[in-house]
mmCIF file of C-alpha atoms and ligand atoms in Angstrom:
data_model
loop_
_atom_site.group_PDB
_atom_site.id
_atom_site.type_symbol
_atom_site.label_atom_id
_atom_site.label_comp_id
_atom_site.label_asym_id
_atom_site.label_seq_id
_atom_site.Cartn_x
_atom_site.Cartn_y
_atom_site.Cartn_z
ATOM 1 C CA MET L 63 126.832 33.234 86.358
ATOM 2 C CA CYS L 64 124.174 34.883 84.097
ATOM 3 C CA ASN L 65 125.527 36.407 80.831
ATOM 4 C CA ASP L 66 122.230 38.104 79.899
ATOM 5 C CA ILE L 67 122.321 41.789 79.247
ATOM 6 C CA ASN L 68 119.171 43.569 80.624
ATOM 7 C CA ILE L 69 118.378 47.237 79.775
ATOM 8 C CA LEU L 70 115.707 49.238 81.516
ATOM 9 C CA ALA L 71 114.572 51.835 79.002
ATOM 10 C CA ILE L 72 112.655 55.187 79.503
ATOM 11 C CA GLU L 73 110.971 57.164 76.735
ATOM 12 C CA SER L 74 109.146 60.537 77.306
ATOM 13 C CA SER L 75 109.791 62.577 74.106
ATOM 14 C CA CYS L 76 106.288 63.508 73.280
ATOM 15 C CA ASP L 77 102.948 62.397 74.675
ATOM 16 C CA GLU L 78 103.612 58.729 75.862
ATOM 17 C CA THR L 79 105.131 57.973 79.238
ATOM 18 C CA ALA L 80 106.906 54.698 78.548
ATOM 19 C CA ALA L 81 109.239 52.189 80.242
ATOM 20 C CA ALA L 82 110.468 48.709 79.195
ATOM 21 C CA VAL L 83 112.815 45.964 80.000
ATOM 22 C CA ILE L 84 114.757 44.372 77.172
ATOM 23 C CA ARG L 85 116.900 41.300 77.389
ATOM 24 C CA ASN L 86 119.874 40.710 75.108
ATOM 25 C CA GLY L 87 118.674 43.432 72.687
ATOM 26 C CA ARG L 88 115.733 41.747 71.014
ATOM 27 C CA GLU L 89 113.639 40.152 73.737
ATOM 28 C CA VAL L 90 110.861 42.408 75.287
ATOM 29 C CA ARG L 91 110.300 41.347 78.850
ATOM 30 C CA SER L 92 107.965 44.228 79.428
ATOM 31 C CA ASN L 93 106.718 47.236 77.509
ATOM 32 C CA ILE L 94 104.506 49.682 79.586
ATOM 33 C CA ILE L 95 103.036 52.686 77.703
ATOM 34 C CA SER L 96 101.006 55.214 79.715
ATOM 35 C CA SER L 97 99.289 57.203 76.888
ATOM 36 C CA GLN L 98 98.290 60.740 77.233
ATOM 37 C CA ILE L 99 96.252 60.747 73.892
ATOM 38 C CA ALA L 100 92.826 61.074 75.486
ATOM 39 C CA LEU L 101 94.017 64.211 77.366
ATOM 40 C CA HIS L 102 95.551 65.915 74.356
ATOM 41 C CA THR L 103 92.521 64.993 72.169
ATOM 42 C CA LEU L 104 90.645 67.696 74.159
ATOM 43 C CA TYR L 105 92.904 70.262 72.632
ATOM 44 C CA GLY L 106 93.211 68.907 69.223
ATOM 45 C CA GLY L 107 97.006 68.053 69.518
ATOM 46 C CA VAL L 108 99.852 67.777 72.099
ATOM 47 C CA VAL L 109 100.089 70.557 74.536
ATOM 48 C CA PRO L 110 103.799 70.477 75.534
ATOM 49 C CA GLU L 111 103.230 71.935 79.104
ATOM 50 C CA ILE L 112 100.589 69.336 79.850
ATOM 51 C CA ALA L 113 102.665 66.477 78.514
ATOM 52 C CA SER L 114 105.605 67.374 80.832
ATOM 53 C CA ARG L 115 103.423 67.504 83.804
ATOM 54 C CA LYS L 116 101.718 64.142 83.100
ATOM 55 C CA HIS L 117 105.128 62.568 82.560
ATOM 56 C CA ILE L 118 106.164 63.744 85.989
ATOM 57 C CA GLU L 119 102.984 62.298 87.481
ATOM 58 C CA ARG L 120 103.261 58.962 85.751
ATOM 59 C CA ILE L 121 106.932 58.147 85.279
ATOM 60 C CA ASN L 122 107.701 56.354 88.607
ATOM 61 C CA GLN L 123 104.691 54.157 88.373
ATOM 62 C CA THR L 124 105.337 53.329 84.690
ATOM 63 C CA ILE L 125 108.840 52.208 85.559
ATOM 64 C CA GLU L 126 107.733 50.180 88.524
ATOM 65 C CA GLU L 127 105.237 48.420 86.314
ATOM 66 C CA ALA L 128 107.817 47.680 83.723
ATOM 67 C CA LEU L 129 110.120 45.984 86.257
ATOM 68 C CA GLU L 130 107.195 44.281 87.835
ATOM 69 C CA GLU L 131 105.821 42.897 84.542
ATOM 70 C CA ALA L 132 109.385 41.692 83.622
ATOM 71 C CA GLY L 133 109.629 40.081 86.946
ATOM 72 C CA ALA L 134 112.894 41.857 87.221
ATOM 73 C CA THR L 135 114.690 44.048 89.775
ATOM 74 C CA LEU L 136 116.689 47.227 89.171
ATOM 75 C CA GLU L 137 119.760 45.291 90.500
ATOM 76 C CA GLU L 138 119.536 42.882 87.454
ATOM 77 C CA MET L 139 119.653 45.792 84.994
ATOM 78 C CA ASP L 140 123.053 46.287 83.224
ATOM 79 C CA ALA L 141 122.305 49.832 82.068
ATOM 80 C CA ILE L 142 119.530 52.513 82.049
ATOM 81 C CA ALA L 143 118.671 53.688 78.550
ATOM 82 C CA VAL L 144 116.801 57.031 77.918
ATOM 83 C CA THR L 145 115.577 59.082 74.974
ATOM 84 C CA TYR L 146 117.389 62.374 75.195
ATOM 85 C CA GLY L 147 116.314 63.925 71.752
ATOM 86 C CA PRO L 148 114.793 64.933 69.548
ATOM 87 C CA GLY L 149 111.428 65.690 71.007
ATOM 88 C CA LEU L 150 109.690 68.320 73.383
ATOM 89 C CA VAL L 151 112.247 69.677 75.678
ATOM 90 C CA GLY L 152 110.100 69.765 78.881
ATOM 91 C CA ALA L 153 108.897 66.141 78.141
ATOM 92 C CA LEU L 154 112.421 64.857 77.375
ATOM 93 C CA LEU L 155 113.806 66.371 80.539
ATOM 94 C CA VAL L 156 111.512 64.376 82.764
ATOM 95 C CA GLY L 157 112.732 61.100 81.316
ATOM 96 C CA VAL L 158 116.422 62.262 81.183
ATOM 97 C CA ALA L 159 116.265 63.356 84.898
ATOM 98 C CA GLU L 160 114.562 60.165 86.004
ATOM 99 C CA ALA L 161 117.011 57.936 84.157
ATOM 100 C CA LYS L 162 119.951 59.906 85.639
ATOM 101 C CA ALA L 163 118.602 59.606 89.221
ATOM 102 C CA ILE L 164 118.002 55.786 88.863
ATOM 103 C CA ALA L 165 121.303 55.224 87.257
ATOM 104 C CA TYR L 166 123.179 57.200 89.791
ATOM 105 C CA GLY L 167 121.343 55.793 92.741
ATOM 106 C CA ALA L 168 121.691 52.071 91.546
ATOM 107 C CA LYS L 169 125.183 52.568 90.299
ATOM 108 C CA LYS L 170 124.296 51.627 86.713
ATOM 109 C CA PRO L 171 125.685 53.028 83.456
ATOM 110 C CA LEU L 172 123.613 55.645 81.706
ATOM 111 C CA VAL L 173 123.069 55.436 77.862
ATOM 112 C CA GLY L 174 121.408 58.287 76.046
ATOM 113 C CA VAL L 175 119.444 57.074 72.928
ATOM 114 C CA HIS L 176 118.379 59.010 69.953
ATOM 115 C CA HIS L 177 114.551 58.736 69.431
ATOM 116 C CA ILE L 178 114.803 58.028 65.680
ATOM 117 C CA GLU L 179 117.383 55.455 66.355
ATOM 118 C CA GLY L 180 114.818 53.793 68.686
ATOM 119 C CA HIS L 181 112.162 53.898 66.011
ATOM 120 C CA ILE L 182 114.654 52.208 63.526
ATOM 121 C CA SER L 183 115.575 49.603 66.126
ATOM 122 C CA ALA L 184 112.030 48.623 66.653
ATOM 123 C CA ASN L 185 112.423 46.439 63.638
ATOM 124 C CA TYR L 186 114.834 44.187 65.447
ATOM 125 C CA ILE L 187 112.308 43.148 67.965
ATOM 126 C CA GLU L 188 110.097 40.756 65.857
ATOM 127 C CA ASN L 189 112.609 40.346 62.925
ATOM 128 C CA LYS L 190 115.360 38.296 64.791
ATOM 129 C CA ASP L 191 117.187 37.799 61.473
ATOM 130 C CA LEU L 192 117.330 41.536 60.524
ATOM 131 C CA GLU L 193 120.799 43.046 60.645
ATOM 132 C CA PRO L 194 122.222 46.117 58.886
ATOM 133 C CA PRO L 195 122.899 47.037 56.155
ATOM 134 C CA PHE L 196 119.234 47.867 55.254
ATOM 135 C CA MET L 197 117.241 50.895 54.009
ATOM 136 C CA CYS L 198 114.717 52.356 56.617
ATOM 137 C CA LEU L 199 111.916 54.817 56.042
ATOM 138 C CA VAL L 200 111.150 56.564 59.322
ATOM 139 C CA VAL L 201 107.699 58.268 59.158
ATOM 140 C CA SER L 202 106.479 59.715 62.455
ATOM 141 C CA GLY L 203 104.626 62.817 63.739
ATOM 142 C CA GLY L 204 107.882 64.775 63.859
ATOM 143 C CA HIS L 205 110.020 63.148 61.279
ATOM 144 C CA THR L 206 110.145 61.797 57.723
ATOM 145 C CA HIS L 207 113.570 60.322 57.089
ATOM 146 C CA LEU L 208 114.931 57.881 54.528
ATOM 147 C CA VAL L 209 118.001 56.350 56.245
ATOM 148 C CA ASN L 210 120.518 54.061 54.973
ATOM 149 C CA VAL L 211 121.299 51.913 58.148
ATOM 150 C CA LYS L 212 124.923 50.827 57.251
ATOM 151 C CA ASP L 213 125.663 49.211 60.662
ATOM 152 C CA TYR L 214 124.359 49.407 64.275
ATOM 153 C CA GLY L 215 124.660 53.029 65.168
ATOM 154 C CA THR L 216 125.820 54.145 61.731
ATOM 155 C CA TYR L 217 123.339 56.001 59.689
ATOM 156 C CA GLU L 218 123.393 57.850 56.329
ATOM 157 C CA ILE L 219 120.373 60.170 56.026
ATOM 158 C CA LEU L 220 119.623 60.079 52.269
ATOM 159 C CA GLY L 221 116.437 62.275 52.413
ATOM 160 C CA LYS L 222 114.128 64.025 54.782
ATOM 161 C CA THR L 223 111.094 66.299 54.668
ATOM 162 C CA ARG L 224 111.620 69.936 53.735
ATOM 163 C CA ASP L 225 108.466 70.917 55.653
ATOM 164 C CA ASP L 226 105.770 68.895 57.362
ATOM 165 C CA ALA L 227 106.512 65.302 58.624
ATOM 166 C CA ALA L 228 104.234 62.719 57.135
ATOM 167 C CA GLY L 229 102.437 62.199 60.426
ATOM 168 C CA GLU L 230 102.071 65.832 60.830
ATOM 169 C CA ALA L 231 100.313 66.097 57.402
ATOM 170 C CA PHE L 232 98.006 63.198 58.537
ATOM 171 C CA ASP L 233 97.135 65.174 61.785
ATOM 172 C CA LYS L 234 96.525 68.467 59.878
ATOM 173 C CA VAL L 235 94.305 66.975 57.264
ATOM 174 C CA ALA L 236 92.396 65.017 59.804
ATOM 175 C CA ARG L 237 91.632 68.388 61.753
ATOM 176 C CA ALA L 238 90.613 69.891 58.400
ATOM 177 C CA ILE L 239 87.879 67.179 57.825
ATOM 178 C CA GLY L 240 86.886 67.240 61.462
ATOM 179 C CA LEU L 241 88.247 64.029 62.494
ATOM 180 C CA GLY L 242 90.371 65.092 65.418
ATOM 181 C CA TYR L 243 93.544 63.980 66.961
ATOM 182 C CA PRO L 244 95.535 61.803 66.449
ATOM 183 C CA GLY L 245 94.906 62.124 62.636
ATOM 184 C CA GLY L 246 96.738 58.991 61.360
ATOM 185 C CA PRO L 247 94.482 56.284 62.686
ATOM 186 C CA LYS L 248 91.348 58.429 62.084
ATOM 187 C CA ILE L 249 92.315 59.005 58.460
ATOM 188 C CA GLU L 250 93.100 55.414 57.987
ATOM 189 C CA LYS L 251 89.627 54.410 59.225
ATOM 190 C CA LYS L 252 87.810 56.841 57.213
ATOM 191 C CA ALA L 253 89.772 56.104 54.070
ATOM 192 C CA LYS L 254 88.298 52.523 54.196
ATOM 193 C CA GLU L 255 85.017 53.912 53.056
ATOM 194 C CA GLY L 256 86.457 56.145 50.284
ATOM 195 C CA ASP L 257 87.979 55.834 46.877
ATOM 196 C CA PRO L 258 91.674 56.653 46.738
ATOM 197 C CA PHE L 259 91.612 57.701 43.265
ATOM 198 C CA ALA L 260 88.581 59.979 43.521
ATOM 199 C CA ILE L 261 90.570 63.185 43.892
ATOM 200 C CA SER L 262 93.862 63.836 42.260
ATOM 201 C CA PHE L 263 96.150 65.373 45.020
ATOM 202 C CA PRO L 264 99.809 66.316 44.072
ATOM 203 C CA ARG L 265 102.840 63.976 44.635
ATOM 204 C CA ALA L 266 105.511 66.529 45.289
ATOM 205 C CA LYS L 267 109.112 66.209 44.097
ATOM 206 C CA VAL L 268 111.947 68.337 45.511
ATOM 207 C CA ALA L 269 114.106 69.651 42.630
ATOM 208 C CA ASP L 270 117.526 69.654 44.321
ATOM 209 C CA GLY L 271 116.917 66.576 46.707
ATOM 210 C CA PRO L 272 116.101 63.428 44.941
ATOM 211 C CA TYR L 273 115.141 61.662 48.131
ATOM 212 C CA ASP L 274 113.797 64.609 50.022
ATOM 213 C CA PHE L 275 109.924 64.858 50.883
ATOM 214 C CA SER L 276 107.593 67.811 50.903
ATOM 215 C CA PHE L 277 104.068 67.440 52.293
ATOM 216 C CA SER L 278 102.951 71.057 52.975
ATOM 217 C CA GLY L 279 101.816 71.433 49.277
ATOM 218 C CA LEU L 280 99.670 68.332 49.703
ATOM 219 C CA LYS L 281 98.116 69.593 52.891
ATOM 220 C CA SER L 282 97.348 72.909 51.139
ATOM 221 C CA ALA L 283 95.845 71.165 48.208
ATOM 222 C CA VAL L 284 93.476 69.239 50.476
ATOM 223 C CA LEU L 285 92.582 72.467 52.195
ATOM 224 C CA ASN L 286 91.988 74.330 48.877
ATOM 225 C CA TYR L 287 89.932 71.336 47.674
ATOM 226 C CA ILE L 288 87.714 71.650 50.785
ATOM 227 C CA ASN L 289 87.322 75.435 50.368
ATOM 228 C CA GLY L 290 86.538 75.010 46.657
ATOM 229 C CA CYS L 291 83.800 72.561 47.546
ATOM 230 C CA LYS L 292 82.352 74.909 50.103
ATOM 231 C CA MET L 293 82.401 77.857 47.596
ATOM 232 C CA LYS L 294 80.721 75.819 44.917
ATOM 233 C CA ASN L 295 78.207 74.435 47.532
ATOM 234 C CA GLU L 296 79.404 70.945 46.631
ATOM 235 C CA GLU L 297 79.103 67.965 48.896
ATOM 236 C CA ILE L 298 82.355 67.365 50.777
ATOM 237 C CA ASN L 299 83.062 63.579 50.763
ATOM 238 C CA ASP L 300 85.363 63.097 53.793
ATOM 239 C CA ALA L 301 86.016 59.383 53.016
ATOM 240 C CA ASN L 302 87.226 60.231 49.485
ATOM 241 C CA ILE L 303 89.472 63.026 50.689
ATOM 242 C CA ALA L 304 91.063 60.709 53.465
ATOM 243 C CA ALA L 305 91.507 57.941 50.923
ATOM 244 C CA SER L 306 92.937 60.100 48.226
ATOM 245 C CA PHE L 307 95.191 61.993 50.547
ATOM 246 C CA GLN L 308 96.427 58.704 52.072
ATOM 247 C CA GLN L 309 97.064 57.307 48.653
ATOM 248 C CA ALA L 310 99.212 60.489 47.755
ATOM 249 C CA VAL L 311 101.259 60.120 50.897
ATOM 250 C CA SER L 312 101.876 56.506 50.392
ATOM 251 C CA ASP L 313 102.744 56.811 46.663
ATOM 252 C CA VAL L 314 105.541 59.404 47.402
ATOM 253 C CA LEU L 315 106.996 57.361 50.257
ATOM 254 C CA VAL L 316 106.949 54.224 48.273
ATOM 255 C CA GLU L 317 108.492 55.754 45.278
ATOM 256 C CA HIS L 318 111.300 57.450 47.122
ATOM 257 C CA GLY L 319 112.012 54.363 49.367
ATOM 258 C CA ILE L 320 112.170 51.794 46.594
ATOM 259 C CA ARG L 321 114.256 54.108 44.415
ATOM 260 C CA ALA L 322 116.718 54.710 47.312
ATOM 261 C CA ALA L 323 117.026 50.848 47.783
ATOM 262 C CA LYS L 324 117.601 50.101 44.154
ATOM 263 C CA GLU L 325 120.048 53.009 43.613
ATOM 264 C CA HIS L 326 122.045 51.941 46.678
ATOM 265 C CA ASN L 327 121.719 48.306 45.937
ATOM 266 C CA VAL L 328 120.235 47.524 49.373
ATOM 267 C CA LYS L 329 118.109 44.322 49.511
ATOM 268 C CA LYS L 330 116.367 44.923 52.784
ATOM 269 C CA PHE L 331 113.861 47.550 53.463
ATOM 270 C CA ALA L 332 112.291 48.387 56.759
ATOM 271 C CA ILE L 333 109.731 51.010 57.987
ATOM 272 C CA ALA L 334 109.439 52.700 61.361
ATOM 273 C CA GLY L 335 107.589 55.494 63.292
ATOM 274 C CA GLY L 336 103.781 56.041 63.947
ATOM 275 C CA VAL L 337 102.841 56.400 60.196
ATOM 276 C CA ALA L 338 104.479 52.852 59.619
ATOM 277 C CA ALA L 339 101.390 51.503 61.434
ATOM 278 C CA ASN L 340 99.394 52.488 58.350
ATOM 279 C CA ALA L 341 97.996 49.287 56.588
ATOM 280 C CA THR L 342 97.849 50.971 53.139
ATOM 281 C CA LEU L 343 101.455 52.190 53.305
ATOM 282 C CA ARG L 344 102.635 48.719 54.571
ATOM 283 C CA GLU L 345 100.794 46.835 51.797
ATOM 284 C CA ALA L 346 102.066 49.226 49.132
ATOM 285 C CA LEU L 347 105.648 48.846 50.259
ATOM 286 C CA LYS L 348 105.321 45.081 50.700
ATOM 287 C CA SER L 349 104.153 44.658 47.096
ATOM 288 C CA ALA L 350 106.834 47.005 45.703
ATOM 289 C CA CYS L 351 109.559 45.184 47.603
ATOM 290 C CA GLU L 352 108.330 41.890 46.420
ATOM 291 C CA LYS L 353 108.387 43.210 42.780
ATOM 292 C CA GLU L 354 112.006 44.293 43.146
ATOM 293 C CA GLY L 355 113.208 41.325 45.020
ATOM 294 C CA ILE L 356 113.763 43.342 48.214
ATOM 295 C CA ARG L 357 113.061 41.881 51.659
ATOM 296 C CA PHE L 358 110.447 43.821 53.553
ATOM 297 C CA TYR L 359 110.436 44.432 57.346
ATOM 298 C CA HIS L 360 108.079 46.220 59.635
ATOM 299 C CA PRO L 361 107.403 46.289 63.398
ATOM 300 C CA SER L 362 103.871 45.662 64.847
ATOM 301 C CA PRO L 363 101.868 48.705 65.216
ATOM 302 C CA ILE L 364 102.523 48.764 68.977
ATOM 303 C CA PHE L 365 106.237 49.120 68.273
ATOM 304 C CA CYS L 366 105.712 51.714 65.472
ATOM 305 C CA THR L 367 104.259 54.440 67.681
ATOM 306 C CA ASP L 368 106.190 55.778 70.623
ATOM 307 C CA ASN L 369 107.368 53.140 73.252
ATOM 308 C CA ALA L 370 110.251 52.357 75.365
ATOM 309 C CA ALA L 371 110.983 48.800 74.088
ATOM 310 C CA MET L 372 112.548 50.384 70.911
ATOM 311 C CA ILE L 373 114.724 52.593 73.121
ATOM 312 C CA GLY L 374 115.816 49.573 75.106
ATOM 313 C CA VAL L 375 116.843 47.862 71.902
ATOM 314 C CA ALA L 376 118.676 50.884 70.549
ATOM 315 C CA GLY L 377 120.258 51.251 74.027
ATOM 316 C CA TYR L 378 121.473 47.753 74.033
ATOM 317 C CA TYR L 379 123.406 48.152 70.754
ATOM 318 C CA GLU L 380 124.711 51.631 71.936
ATOM 319 C CA TYR L 381 125.805 49.792 75.273
ATOM 320 C CA LEU L 382 127.525 46.989 73.330
ATOM 321 C CA ALA L 383 129.322 49.750 71.282
ATOM 322 C CA GLY L 384 130.577 51.338 74.588
ATOM 323 C CA THR L 385 128.313 54.376 74.605
ATOM 324 C CA ARG L 386 128.034 55.738 78.259
ATOM 325 C CA SER L 387 126.528 59.104 78.940
ATOM 326 C CA GLY L 388 127.702 61.438 81.775
ATOM 327 C CA TRP L 389 125.616 62.833 84.501
ATOM 328 C CA ASP L 390 125.609 66.032 82.508
ATOM 329 C CA LEU L 391 123.324 64.342 79.856
ATOM 330 C CA ASN L 392 120.778 66.972 78.750
ATOM 331 C CA ALA L 393 117.678 66.867 76.692
ATOM 332 C CA ILE L 394 118.526 68.102 73.060
ATOM 333 C CA PRO L 395 115.102 68.889 71.379
ATOM 334 C CA ASN L 396 116.725 68.940 67.813
ATOM 335 C CA LEU L 397 119.272 66.305 68.266
ATOM 336 C CA LYS L 398 120.480 65.072 64.755
ATOM 337 C CA LEU L 399 120.671 61.326 63.936
ATOM 338 C CA GLY L 400 124.317 60.047 64.357
ATOM 339 C CA GLU L 401 125.319 62.970 66.674
ATOM 340 C CA ARG L 402 126.259 62.661 70.195
HETATM 341 O O1 KG4 O 89 106.188 57.783 66.074
HETATM 342 P P1 KG4 O 89 105.090 58.469 66.804
HETATM 343 O O2 KG4 O 89 104.289 57.822 67.747
HETATM 344 O O3 KG4 O 89 105.505 59.827 67.505
HETATM 345 C C1 KG4 O 89 106.556 60.690 66.994
HETATM 346 O O4 KG4 O 89 107.704 60.278 67.137
HETATM 347 O O5 KG4 O 89 106.190 61.645 66.222
HETATM 348 O O6 KG4 O 89 104.114 59.105 65.564
HETATM 349 C C2 KG4 O 89 102.929 59.741 65.776
HETATM 350 C C3 KG4 O 89 102.356 60.028 64.349
HETATM 351 C C4 KG4 O 89 101.157 60.894 64.478
HETATM 352 O O7 KG4 O 89 101.271 61.978 63.477
HETATM 353 C C5 KG4 O 89 99.984 59.981 64.074
HETATM 354 O O8 KG4 O 89 98.911 60.595 63.404
HETATM 355 C C6 KG4 O 89 100.798 59.077 63.193
HETATM 356 O O9 KG4 O 89 101.970 58.812 63.678
HETATM 357 N N1 KG4 O 89 100.031 57.726 62.963
HETATM 358 C C7 KG4 O 89 99.545 57.206 61.883
HETATM 359 C C8 KG4 O 89 98.909 56.059 62.120
HETATM 360 N N2 KG4 O 89 99.074 55.824 63.582
HETATM 361 C C9 KG4 O 89 99.811 56.860 64.093
HETATM 362 N N3 KG4 O 89 99.559 57.733 60.603
HETATM 363 C C10 KG4 O 89 98.929 56.966 59.622
HETATM 364 N N4 KG4 O 89 98.314 55.903 59.880
HETATM 365 C C11 KG4 O 89 98.267 55.301 61.114
HETATM 366 N N5 KG4 O 89 97.716 54.101 61.333
HETATM 367 ZN ZN1 ZN O 90 108.386 58.763 67.792
#
C-alpha cells in the first residue's frame, strides 16, 4: 500500500491560473501556470473582470495539464487544496467553485488555503531542512507582512504596510517612468543601468508600529522628483530613479526584517511573494543575515510569484493538521492570515 500523500492544488486569486500536484508536502510533481500577464499589460494592470473570465476559460485545461505532467490521476489525490482568499473575489470564486466541484465529484476532502500561507510555504519546496519557527518577510503585489512563523499554520503578524504593498509601489513607480506592467521585473532590469545612491528617496518609519511599513510617501517622492525635473527642464534619468527607488524599498525591508529577527531571537529568515524574486533585495537580506548569524532562505523566482505548488504545500500541512473545508467554502477577498 502506498503511504504517499498527494494534493491537487488550485490557485486563481489574481492573474495567474495555476494548478499543481504535490507529493508529501515538499515534492513538486507538476506546477502549471497559465499567465495572463500579456493580456493585462495592454491595460497597465490587472483588470478583475478580464481575470475572472480568463480563469474560467483556462482552469480545466490547467488542471488536466497538472495531472498529466505529474503522471497522476485524480483518483490518487488525497485532497484538493484551493486558495480561497485574499485576492480578487471573482478570480478566487473560479478556483473555489472548480475545487468544490472536483472534490465533490471525486469524493475527496477539500482544503481551503490562505494565499499568504501559500507564499510562506513556498520556502519549504527547495529548503527541505526548513521548519518553523522562522521569520518570514512576505512581499507581494497585494501584501507586505512581516510574519513570525511559530509553527505550521501558526502565524504572528508583527508588521504590515499601512498603505501600498511593496509590489504595488514597484508597479506604480514603473508606470510613472513609463516601464509598464508588471513593474517589479521591469524596475529591476532598468535599475541595473542606474546608480542606487544617485537620488535620496525617503525610508519611512511608522511612529506607532515598529515593524510596520509605509510606501506611499516613497511613491509620492518619486512622482515629485519626476515633476520637479520636468519643471526645471532637467533630464529624467529613469535608470537612476529605478535604482534609487529599489534601494530605498530594499533598505526598509531589510532593516525591519533583521530587527524583527534579532528582537525575537529567531535564527532563520525567509522571504516570500513576488517581490522576493528581486535580486537586489535577496542579496541585501542574504548579507545582512550572514552578518547577524541568521540562516537565510528563499524560494526560486518561479515559486515567489503566484503559483499553485505553494498552495499544495500549505494545503498538505493544513490537511495533516485536520483542516477540512465544507461545501459552503466561499471566496473571502480580505481573508486575514490565521483566520478560518
Ligand atoms: O506574489 P505575486 O505574484 O502576486 C500577489 O500575490 O500580489 O506578486 C506580484 C508582485 C507585483 O507587484 C510585481 O511587480 C512584483 O510582485 N514583482 C517584483 C519582481 N517580480 C515580481 N518586484 C520586484 N522585483 C521583481 N523581480
Ligand atoms: Zn501572491
